[in-house]
């Protein structure tokens, strides 16, 4: 796989002179409480970054409510250790050598009341690099690391915590809203375990870009204000193949109403019967009560106000709301083909945001079993598993709230609310993506399912197919229909691509041994494999065998037939819309408008991120900034971009079960609706 990535050809870049003005600010779904501003000490252990202020960042107004409301560890030992009886530990960022700004998101920084001075952009960037690397502390900031636990891949892992992220404090925005800011990659904390508390340029660019991409797609998410790299180095084994290399330490400024997560409430968990691990604050129900009081009063004030005299009802209303928010969030993911990759309980936001961008990926070819995490060998966090996994995680949150919310109450809420909310929101969003704006028919769910099945059968590009559908005319004649079908089939996989996808991944002797073991010793087989993986391999063998006899002409004919069948059903459904309007032209204009505002033209495909990473690793940060500008307007044809029309050789790359994502490389950089060739790369 490493060889395949090294062999990838560099694709041409879009060129942009970024505008000087700030973009539009946004806000998360969580409601905010605005307390009176109080002074807060710039604190932390001795050594490390120095406190300071001034410049354009001096306008930040800190009010660190979390540290006043929740217990803070009294120890100043900065080394890895258990942290009992506390939600935070004071820390100090570790300075970096020669920090410099890779990129900053003006819309995200506007949340904090910041606007980069246009007069001296270079000085503003230098100041941002100094403070948002952690080399100098902002006046009023109080660096701390948050303690939490988590279920990772279904097993309780015990204490985890902010091993690389540091809470700086909470900034009051221009309208009084409260924003927690974090530095991710700023150095060691008590929760770093065997790691070094650092993040590198490639993973930081991915998180920075995807945080902003998700926001501009309209999906609840944490934000990213800046990305700062340095000359400090750490060693990483990128492909886990025994070939480590030095990489630049990089820090991302993250912004959210809060970074408290489901796992924050798991610090009270007693010894787990399967792993033998326990939380660091067992039997500290007093802290659980403090946390519930803080979370609900600060981020769900309407619930606090409605149930101030009954804590059980209040906690039940809170659990119901986070259940519905989580259901809506994962429905949004499914509708843009986003795979999170690491849906552990410690990566689930307590206010319903997308949080912690690791081995994520946006699907290219539609595959319901798409896995974007190379270490997810069982497919636990595959695309089609995300809704049920998020529900499972809510079940673990419910367990963590006992006794303050009895399990019989929370389990009933989960069963009554989650699936219904997910299905409702998912279908509402899919209707918009298909332009079904007049009627809500029971048959719509089947139409969506059949569309996705057609995409799967033909290897259709998820984003591009949806984007093209807005140009389908209900009144098209046979010639226009054929032309449209031709456009759709241009977005489908070639025979060679399908051969890469379905190439068997096991040695025949290994497969034979596994099949025998499954029959003769099921217990031993369960330790080294799963029936699902074996069945998937058998399917690959069958499909690969069929593909050897399939010509390009046969595939095209088959794909055209599949799409014609589905389009006829879509046409019938659209005609029902037309029958319910008085002005068909106005309806069609509205339909196209709704579709174009729900089907993005641009998403953060892995190859786009990789292009930006490679340029940045060579000292050119303009590509990251270009991509950021593109992703700020994902539904519109980009203005100011000059696309370089170079023909790119279609390259094949070996796809493996451990591949993190299968890339679509477009012939035009960043423009999604083109023929494509697939690539494979690691997305850590």
XYZ file of C-alpha atoms in Angstrom:
684
model
C 0.000 0.000 0.000
C 2.901 2.347 0.781
C 4.340 1.636 -2.654
C 0.988 2.376 -4.245
C 0.829 5.772 -2.564
C 4.416 6.634 -3.467
C 3.585 5.760 -7.069
C 0.624 8.143 -7.194
C 1.031 10.958 -9.665
C 0.667 14.498 -8.357
C -2.400 16.137 -9.814
C -2.604 19.785 -10.894
C -3.802 22.372 -8.438
C -6.501 25.006 -8.578
C -5.197 28.536 -8.258
C -6.794 31.161 -6.044
C -5.983 34.524 -4.598
C -7.868 34.324 -1.275
C -10.150 37.240 -0.434
C -9.119 39.369 2.515
C -12.547 39.549 4.150
C -13.856 37.125 6.712
C -16.521 34.565 5.828
C -19.818 34.055 7.549
C -19.736 32.968 11.188
C -21.823 30.055 12.381
C -23.016 28.532 15.605
C -23.574 24.995 16.872
C -26.887 23.470 17.760
C -26.273 23.649 21.503
C -27.834 26.545 23.346
C -25.510 28.732 25.400
C -25.750 30.417 28.764
C -24.028 33.780 29.124
C -22.743 34.282 32.670
C -21.178 37.482 33.890
C -17.550 37.782 32.799
C -15.150 36.993 35.633
C -11.388 37.301 35.746
C -9.477 34.055 35.308
C -5.842 33.452 36.050
C -3.450 32.399 33.270
C -2.437 29.258 35.080
C -0.628 25.971 34.827
C 2.560 24.365 36.076
C 5.824 26.243 35.964
C 7.871 26.140 32.749
C 6.772 25.775 29.162
C 4.841 28.517 27.422
C 4.911 32.057 28.782
C 1.774 34.111 29.368
C 1.207 37.241 27.311
C -1.350 39.252 25.411
C -1.824 42.174 23.087
C -2.093 42.378 19.330
C -5.266 41.406 17.511
C -5.672 38.349 19.773
C -5.798 40.578 22.839
C -9.495 41.101 22.167
C -10.334 37.585 23.390
C -12.501 37.649 26.541
C -12.051 34.534 28.679
C -14.555 33.250 31.221
C -13.578 29.699 32.171
C -16.824 28.386 33.583
C -15.929 24.690 33.230
C -12.957 24.987 35.582
C -15.101 26.823 38.133
C -17.934 24.319 37.889
C -16.118 20.971 37.784
C -13.380 19.478 40.001
C -9.794 20.191 38.936
C -6.961 17.828 39.901
C -4.826 19.294 42.684
C -1.654 17.531 41.538
C 0.770 19.401 39.305
C 2.507 16.231 38.139
C 2.449 16.594 34.357
C 3.447 13.000 33.571
C 1.069 10.210 32.505
C -0.895 8.924 35.504
C -4.335 8.062 36.801
C -6.409 11.124 37.668
C -9.057 10.191 40.264
C -11.733 12.518 41.550
C -11.323 15.203 38.879
C -12.617 16.271 35.474
C -9.573 18.372 34.559
C -5.842 18.506 35.231
C -3.840 21.689 34.825
C -1.184 21.435 32.123
C 1.241 23.608 30.206
C 1.785 23.537 26.427
C 5.265 22.477 25.332
C 6.910 25.090 23.078
C 7.662 24.333 19.431
C 10.616 25.413 17.344
C 9.854 28.127 14.794
C 6.039 27.899 14.701
C 4.373 29.252 11.558
C 0.831 29.436 10.306
C -0.328 26.919 7.723
C -3.848 28.337 7.460
C -6.593 29.977 9.453
C -10.358 29.907 9.078
C -11.687 33.436 9.311
C -15.323 32.262 9.700
C -14.324 30.069 12.647
C -12.231 32.789 14.301
C -15.127 35.226 13.861
C -17.026 33.135 16.423
C -14.491 34.367 18.975
C -14.870 37.969 17.881
C -11.583 37.891 15.961
C -10.981 39.531 12.602
C -7.468 39.433 11.191
C -6.202 42.950 10.467
C -5.977 43.478 6.727
C -3.212 46.083 7.044
C -0.465 43.771 8.284
C -1.440 40.216 7.408
C 2.094 38.893 7.973
C 2.240 40.205 11.542
C -1.228 38.848 12.279
C -0.214 35.392 11.051
C 2.968 35.498 13.142
C 0.946 36.363 16.246
C -1.513 33.556 15.556
C 1.380 31.112 15.143
C 2.938 32.235 18.441
C -0.194 31.884 20.551
C -1.987 29.040 18.779
C 1.117 26.836 18.789
C 1.101 27.050 22.582
C 4.440 28.876 22.653
C 2.806 31.781 24.439
C -0.376 31.817 26.514
C -3.188 34.291 26.042
C -4.032 36.396 29.072
C -6.989 34.758 30.802
C -6.348 31.261 29.453
C -6.005 28.368 31.899
C -4.576 25.317 30.106
C -6.066 22.033 31.280
C -6.599 18.493 30.028
C -9.976 16.791 30.340
C -10.360 13.364 31.944
C -12.630 10.839 30.272
C -12.916 7.126 29.602
C -14.376 5.224 26.668
C -15.504 2.045 24.997
C -13.135 1.518 22.073
C -14.246 -0.965 19.411
C -16.828 -2.237 21.883
C -14.504 -2.823 24.866
C -14.071 -0.594 27.893
C -10.599 0.949 27.766
C -10.505 2.641 31.174
C -9.010 6.113 31.566
C -8.236 7.867 28.279
C -8.531 11.653 28.465
C -6.993 14.482 26.461
C -3.700 12.864 25.587
C -2.766 15.531 23.043
C -5.445 18.217 23.378
C -5.415 21.082 25.876
C -8.345 23.208 26.982
C -7.226 26.853 26.924
C -10.424 28.298 28.284
C -13.800 29.610 27.229
C -14.090 32.744 25.122
C -17.188 34.916 25.088
C -18.170 35.686 21.522
C -19.514 38.996 20.204
C -23.110 38.010 21.007
C -22.248 36.611 24.434
C -22.123 32.978 23.282
C -19.517 30.780 24.951
C -16.795 28.952 22.984
C -14.301 26.498 24.421
C -10.971 26.659 22.618
C -8.419 23.850 22.536
C -4.940 23.269 21.211
C -4.617 19.785 19.745
C -1.029 18.562 19.575
C 0.404 20.931 22.200
C 2.358 18.368 24.210
C 2.235 15.929 27.114
C -0.639 15.701 29.582
C -1.416 13.238 32.387
C -3.515 11.371 29.797
C -0.817 10.940 27.129
C -0.069 7.359 28.207
C 2.840 6.074 26.063
C 2.404 8.827 23.455
C 4.156 12.188 23.160
C 1.160 14.539 23.085
C 2.022 15.671 19.570
C 0.196 15.646 16.243
C 1.834 15.872 12.832
C 1.226 18.004 9.764
C -0.740 15.474 7.683
C -3.267 14.523 10.393
C -3.621 18.148 11.519
C -4.359 19.396 7.996
C -6.986 16.678 7.603
C -8.704 17.644 10.867
C -8.468 21.364 10.126
C -9.987 21.037 6.654
C -12.666 18.509 7.534
C -13.883 20.435 10.584
C -14.561 23.436 8.374
C -15.862 21.352 5.469
C -18.482 19.719 7.682
C -19.655 23.060 9.042
C -20.135 24.502 5.577
C -22.032 21.363 4.556
C -24.469 22.259 7.349
C -23.483 19.370 9.629
C -23.033 20.008 13.388
C -19.314 19.895 14.128
C -16.461 21.235 16.167
C -14.614 23.998 14.324
C -10.973 24.621 13.484
C -9.583 28.143 13.759
C -5.922 27.708 12.863
C -3.354 25.125 11.849
C 0.219 25.889 12.966
C 3.255 23.785 12.072
C 6.885 23.977 13.216
C 10.441 22.733 12.819
C 10.056 20.422 15.830
C 9.919 16.784 14.750
C 8.498 13.513 16.020
C 8.878 10.037 14.548
C 5.816 8.287 13.110
C 5.369 4.989 11.259
C 2.808 6.210 8.711
C 1.874 2.852 7.207
C 2.716 0.680 10.233
C 5.191 -1.171 8.035
C 8.382 -0.696 10.039
C 9.512 2.346 8.060
C 9.134 5.327 10.429
C 10.033 8.864 9.452
C 10.374 12.247 11.130
C 7.384 14.557 10.742
C 6.696 18.138 11.732
C 4.823 18.782 14.987
C 1.629 20.675 14.215
C -1.134 22.159 16.371
C -4.800 22.786 15.509
C -6.909 25.356 17.343
C -10.265 23.661 17.896
C -13.450 25.536 18.779
C -16.746 24.204 20.166
C -19.384 25.020 22.740
C -17.854 22.136 24.705
C -15.636 19.117 24.134
C -17.333 17.071 26.848
C -18.285 13.698 25.439
C -20.144 10.506 26.348
C -16.924 9.080 27.758
C -16.698 11.996 30.196
C -19.441 10.281 32.202
C -17.696 6.905 32.079
C -15.001 7.925 34.590
C -17.314 6.506 37.281
C -17.577 3.045 35.724
C -16.742 0.183 38.128
C -14.529 -2.700 37.048
C -15.626 -3.963 33.647
C -16.398 -7.682 33.659
C -14.758 -8.234 30.263
C -11.637 -6.059 30.309
C -11.035 -5.734 34.049
C -10.572 -1.986 33.659
C -12.400 0.681 35.632
C -12.806 4.424 35.617
C -10.603 6.596 37.813
C -13.526 8.051 39.802
C -15.541 5.003 40.831
C -18.129 5.725 43.549
C -17.910 9.497 43.026
C -21.573 10.098 42.279
C -21.148 13.599 43.649
C -18.998 14.446 40.619
C -21.519 12.826 38.273
C -24.166 15.143 39.743
C -21.852 18.134 39.276
C -21.265 17.183 35.657
C -24.960 16.781 34.924
C -25.746 20.095 36.573
C -23.023 21.829 34.563
C -23.839 20.241 31.195
C -27.598 20.722 31.414
C -27.592 24.246 32.872
C -24.923 25.467 30.432
C -25.792 23.699 27.171
C -29.453 22.772 27.683
C -30.749 25.760 29.695
C -34.319 25.339 28.464
C -34.383 21.840 29.992
C -32.877 23.099 33.249
C -35.537 25.792 33.438
C -38.412 23.449 32.662
C -37.427 20.761 35.196
C -35.506 22.675 37.861
C -37.423 21.011 40.709
C -37.166 17.379 39.506
C -33.701 16.034 38.675
C -34.922 12.701 37.275
C -37.289 14.378 34.826
C -34.604 16.898 33.958
C -32.022 14.191 33.291
C -34.542 12.196 31.250
C -35.321 15.251 29.112
C -31.584 15.803 28.607
C -31.036 12.193 27.564
C -33.982 12.391 25.182
C -32.543 15.512 23.566
C -29.016 14.145 23.115
C -30.556 10.947 21.718
C -32.437 12.934 19.076
C -29.469 15.174 18.284
C -27.228 12.158 17.811
C -29.792 10.474 15.547
C -30.049 13.605 13.397
C -26.273 13.957 13.290
C -25.628 10.461 11.973
C -28.475 10.882 9.466
C -26.625 13.937 8.133
C -23.422 11.884 7.850
C -25.202 9.180 5.878
C -26.643 11.722 3.463
C -23.225 13.068 2.428
C -21.415 9.718 2.492
C -19.273 10.647 5.507
C -17.580 7.895 7.507
C -16.224 8.901 10.913
C -14.019 5.855 11.337
C -13.622 5.804 15.144
C -17.055 5.950 16.736
C -15.905 5.066 20.237
C -17.873 6.508 23.155
C -15.028 8.935 23.821
C -15.560 10.392 20.337
C -19.251 11.189 20.830
C -20.127 14.787 21.718
C -22.471 15.459 24.626
C -24.091 18.264 22.584
C -24.427 16.344 19.306
C -21.434 17.569 17.292
C -19.099 15.688 14.980
C -15.940 15.477 17.062
C -12.381 14.097 16.752
C -11.459 13.724 13.092
C -9.072 10.792 12.727
C -9.252 8.209 9.926
C -12.425 9.727 8.472
C -13.368 9.617 4.816
C -16.055 10.703 2.385
C -17.140 7.819 0.186
C -16.303 8.002 -3.490
C -17.965 4.956 -5.077
C -21.059 4.072 -3.070
C -20.422 1.029 -0.921
C -22.700 0.457 2.080
C -19.931 -1.543 3.769
C -17.266 1.099 3.165
C -14.628 1.156 5.917
C -12.403 4.210 6.225
C -10.305 3.031 9.164
C -7.441 0.695 8.336
C -7.469 -0.779 11.849
C -11.200 -1.598 11.789
C -10.683 -5.199 10.745
C -14.220 -6.314 11.622
C -16.019 -3.389 9.990
C -17.555 -2.275 13.279
C -17.540 1.346 12.129
C -18.396 0.799 8.467
C -20.644 3.347 6.747
C -23.807 1.268 7.077
C -23.067 0.466 10.735
C -22.830 4.082 11.895
C -26.507 4.520 12.888
C -26.590 1.384 15.035
C -23.179 2.099 16.578
C -24.255 5.592 17.634
C -27.330 4.045 19.229
C -25.089 1.519 21.020
C -22.948 4.389 22.285
C -26.041 6.139 23.630
C -26.779 2.933 25.523
C -23.370 3.203 27.177
C -24.075 6.835 28.066
C -27.345 5.699 29.619
C -25.444 3.189 31.781
C -23.023 5.933 32.820
C -25.846 8.177 34.068
C -27.135 5.637 36.621
C -28.266 6.288 39.387
C -29.069 9.882 38.417
C -31.194 8.523 35.567
C -32.534 4.990 36.136
C -31.707 2.645 33.272
C -35.308 1.585 32.740
C -36.160 5.209 31.884
C -33.219 5.870 29.569
C -33.547 2.548 27.745
C -37.210 3.267 27.014
C -36.312 6.728 25.715
C -33.615 5.253 23.492
C -35.949 2.668 21.984
C -38.800 5.107 21.452
C -36.818 8.045 20.096
C -33.613 7.089 18.309
C -34.705 4.991 15.331
C -37.783 7.128 14.681
C -35.752 10.361 14.751
C -33.046 8.931 12.515
C -35.493 7.636 9.904
C -37.481 10.862 9.935
C -34.456 13.120 9.493
C -32.742 10.840 6.982
C -35.804 10.667 4.739
C -36.422 14.416 5.018
C -32.864 15.072 3.896
C -33.011 12.507 1.091
C -36.244 14.016 -0.219
C -34.439 17.356 -0.503
C -31.508 15.699 -2.265
C -33.963 14.230 -4.782
C -36.023 17.408 -5.136
C -39.186 15.912 -3.649
C -40.454 19.196 -2.253
C -44.241 18.964 -2.550
C -45.319 15.581 -1.263
C -44.140 13.177 1.420
C -45.120 9.722 0.230
C -44.591 6.399 1.945
C -42.960 5.057 -1.214
C -40.125 7.619 -0.993
C -38.045 5.440 1.285
C -38.113 2.642 -1.281
C -37.118 5.049 -4.064
C -34.073 6.142 -2.033
C -33.114 2.539 -1.268
C -33.385 1.604 -4.940
C -31.228 4.589 -5.907
C -28.507 3.504 -3.484
C -28.744 -0.074 -4.705
C -28.338 1.143 -8.294
C -25.282 3.146 -7.237
C -23.880 0.045 -5.588
C -24.528 -2.200 -8.587
C -22.890 0.250 -10.974
C -20.135 1.572 -8.718
C -21.618 5.050 -8.933
C -19.885 8.016 -7.316
C -22.093 8.976 -4.362
C -21.538 12.737 -4.496
C -21.469 13.114 -8.261
C -24.626 11.103 -8.915
C -26.671 13.186 -6.495
C -25.217 16.386 -7.935
C -26.165 15.362 -11.485
C -29.765 14.478 -10.631
C -30.780 18.143 -10.435
C -30.308 18.357 -14.217
C -32.743 15.494 -14.880
C -35.898 16.709 -16.589
C -39.224 15.042 -15.996
C -40.163 15.999 -19.576
C -37.000 14.719 -21.269
C -37.462 12.906 -24.577
C -35.724 9.636 -25.452
C -32.638 11.368 -26.844
C -32.257 13.608 -23.789
C -32.761 10.618 -21.520
C -30.005 8.700 -23.289
C -27.673 11.660 -22.922
C -28.450 11.931 -19.228
C -27.888 8.209 -18.705
C -24.548 8.631 -20.467
C -23.611 11.314 -17.906
C -24.576 9.008 -15.049
C -22.614 6.057 -16.406
C -19.550 8.309 -16.731
C -19.662 8.428 -12.929
C -19.667 4.637 -12.578
C -16.754 2.286 -12.041
C -14.843 0.796 -14.946
C -14.117 -2.916 -15.282
C -10.552 -2.327 -14.122
C -11.703 -0.400 -11.068
C -14.133 -3.171 -10.164
C -11.338 -5.712 -10.480
C -9.334 -3.711 -7.944
C -12.300 -3.522 -5.582
C -13.152 -7.223 -5.786
C -9.632 -8.617 -5.950
C -9.435 -11.479 -3.391
C -7.429 -10.517 -0.330
C -6.677 -13.905 1.203
C -4.285 -16.553 0.034
C -6.419 -19.535 -1.141
C -4.669 -21.780 1.380
C -5.436 -19.340 4.200
C -9.082 -19.163 3.168
C -9.309 -22.950 3.023
C -7.810 -23.222 6.485
C -10.217 -20.631 7.881
C -13.222 -22.430 6.385
C -12.092 -25.719 7.914
C -11.468 -24.059 11.269
C -14.915 -22.469 11.266
C -16.404 -25.956 11.022
C -14.051 -27.888 13.301
C -13.200 -25.367 16.040
C -15.610 -22.392 16.133
C -14.122 -21.050 19.380
C -10.611 -20.838 17.967
C -11.985 -19.410 14.706
C -13.742 -16.639 16.660
C -10.357 -15.493 17.978
C -8.789 -14.999 14.553
C -11.650 -14.244 12.162
C -15.357 -13.622 11.651
C -17.982 -15.256 9.483
C -18.757 -11.857 7.975
C -15.156 -11.461 6.787
C -15.095 -14.956 5.324
C -18.401 -14.401 3.536
C -17.102 -11.107 2.172
C -13.996 -12.842 0.835
C -16.107 -15.534 -0.825
C -18.188 -12.782 -2.442
C -14.999 -11.112 -3.713
C -13.876 -14.367 -5.291
C -17.231 -14.860 -7.004
C -17.398 -11.259 -8.277
C -13.766 -11.260 -9.381
C -14.348 -14.430 -11.357
C -17.338 -12.906 -13.137
C -15.374 -9.764 -13.946
C -12.742 -11.745 -15.844
C -15.361 -12.479 -18.502
C -16.924 -9.004 -18.536
C -16.009 -6.535 -21.289
C -16.229 -2.757 -21.006
C -19.109 -2.778 -23.491
C -20.993 -5.378 -21.458
C -20.525 -3.334 -18.282
C -21.699 -0.121 -19.945
C -24.797 -1.835 -21.315
C -25.582 -3.315 -17.899
C -25.088 0.019 -16.142
C -27.289 1.858 -18.620
C -30.038 -0.680 -18.069
C -29.866 -0.269 -14.272
C -29.994 3.507 -14.469
C -32.807 3.570 -17.009
C -34.928 1.367 -14.737
C -34.398 3.631 -11.740
C -34.893 6.873 -13.685
C -38.273 5.680 -14.881
C -39.345 5.255 -11.238
C -37.888 8.678 -10.400
C -39.754 10.259 -13.317
C -43.056 8.765 -12.128
C -42.436 10.163 -8.635
C -41.588 13.617 -9.995
C -44.733 13.599 -12.122
C -46.773 13.173 -8.942
C -45.126 16.371 -7.709
C -46.037 18.190 -10.942
C -49.672 17.106 -10.645
C -49.885 18.946 -7.299
C -48.633 22.336 -8.485
C -50.188 25.040 -10.619
C -46.946 26.288 -12.139
C -44.638 23.466 -13.295
C -41.818 25.838 -14.287
C -41.784 27.519 -10.859
C -41.872 24.090 -9.200
C -38.927 22.898 -11.268
C -36.925 26.021 -10.421
C -37.630 25.473 -6.730
C -36.754 21.786 -7.057
C -33.387 22.530 -8.644
C -32.664 25.208 -6.041
C -33.386 22.819 -3.159
C -31.338 20.040 -4.737
C -28.379 22.318 -5.408
C -28.389 23.470 -1.796
C -28.408 19.889 -0.483
C -26.116 18.085 -2.935
C -22.559 19.400 -2.657
C -20.383 19.882 -5.699
C -17.243 19.759 -3.550
C -16.370 17.456 -0.666
C -13.042 16.770 1.027
C -12.041 13.729 -0.981
C -8.927 12.027 0.334
C -6.879 12.848 -2.759
C -7.664 16.555 -2.348
C -6.483 16.458 1.253
C -3.407 14.468 0.191
C -2.485 17.030 -2.481
C -2.642 19.779 0.146
C -0.628 17.710 2.629
C 2.125 16.958 0.120
C 2.409 20.617 -0.818
C 2.519 21.681 2.842
C 5.173 19.093 3.655
C 7.252 20.761 0.935
C 6.722 24.176 2.509
C 3.856 25.386 0.273
C 0.795 26.206 2.379
C -1.162 27.831 -0.454
C -2.820 24.538 -1.356
C -4.320 24.134 2.133
C -5.657 27.678 1.934
C -7.047 27.106 -1.568
C -8.870 23.956 -0.492
C -10.246 25.708 2.596
C -11.751 28.433 0.411
C -13.250 25.841 -1.899
C -14.854 23.947 1.002
C -16.390 27.126 2.406
C -18.813 27.093 -0.557
C -19.388 23.394 -1.247
C -22.683 23.842 -3.106
C -21.534 26.506 -5.564
C -19.308 26.622 -8.609
C -16.117 28.082 -7.188
C -15.429 31.674 -8.200
C -11.821 32.736 -8.505
C -10.528 29.250 -9.187
C -8.681 28.602 -12.415
C -8.709 24.890 -13.081
C -5.755 23.494 -14.940
C -7.074 21.016 -17.477
C -4.400 18.388 -17.617
C -5.229 14.871 -18.605
C -4.197 12.519 -15.859
C -3.234 8.952 -16.491
C -5.699 6.606 -14.934
C -3.757 4.692 -12.384
C -4.727 1.491 -10.686
C -3.667 0.761 -7.160
C -3.939 -2.374 -5.079
C -6.883 -2.121 -2.711
C -6.637 -4.076 0.513
C -9.021 -4.752 3.356
C -6.880 -2.535 5.562
C -7.084 0.385 3.143
C -8.496 3.407 4.881
C -10.296 4.858 1.904
C -10.518 4.255 -1.797
C -9.897 7.495 -3.549
C -11.515 9.019 -6.599
C -9.040 11.189 -8.487
C -10.915 13.534 -10.800
C -9.485 14.565 -14.155
C -10.035 18.186 -13.121
C -8.669 19.154 -9.712
C -11.467 19.596 -7.144
C -14.233 19.403 -9.763
C -16.248 16.342 -8.844
C -18.288 15.599 -11.957
C -15.737 13.927 -14.190
C -14.498 10.463 -15.057
C -12.267 9.199 -12.318
C -9.667 6.635 -11.415
C -9.433 5.155 -7.968
C -6.480 5.359 -5.649
C -5.754 3.916 -2.254
C -4.025 5.663 0.639
C -3.743 5.609 4.390
C -5.783 8.406 5.902
C -4.068 8.811 9.283
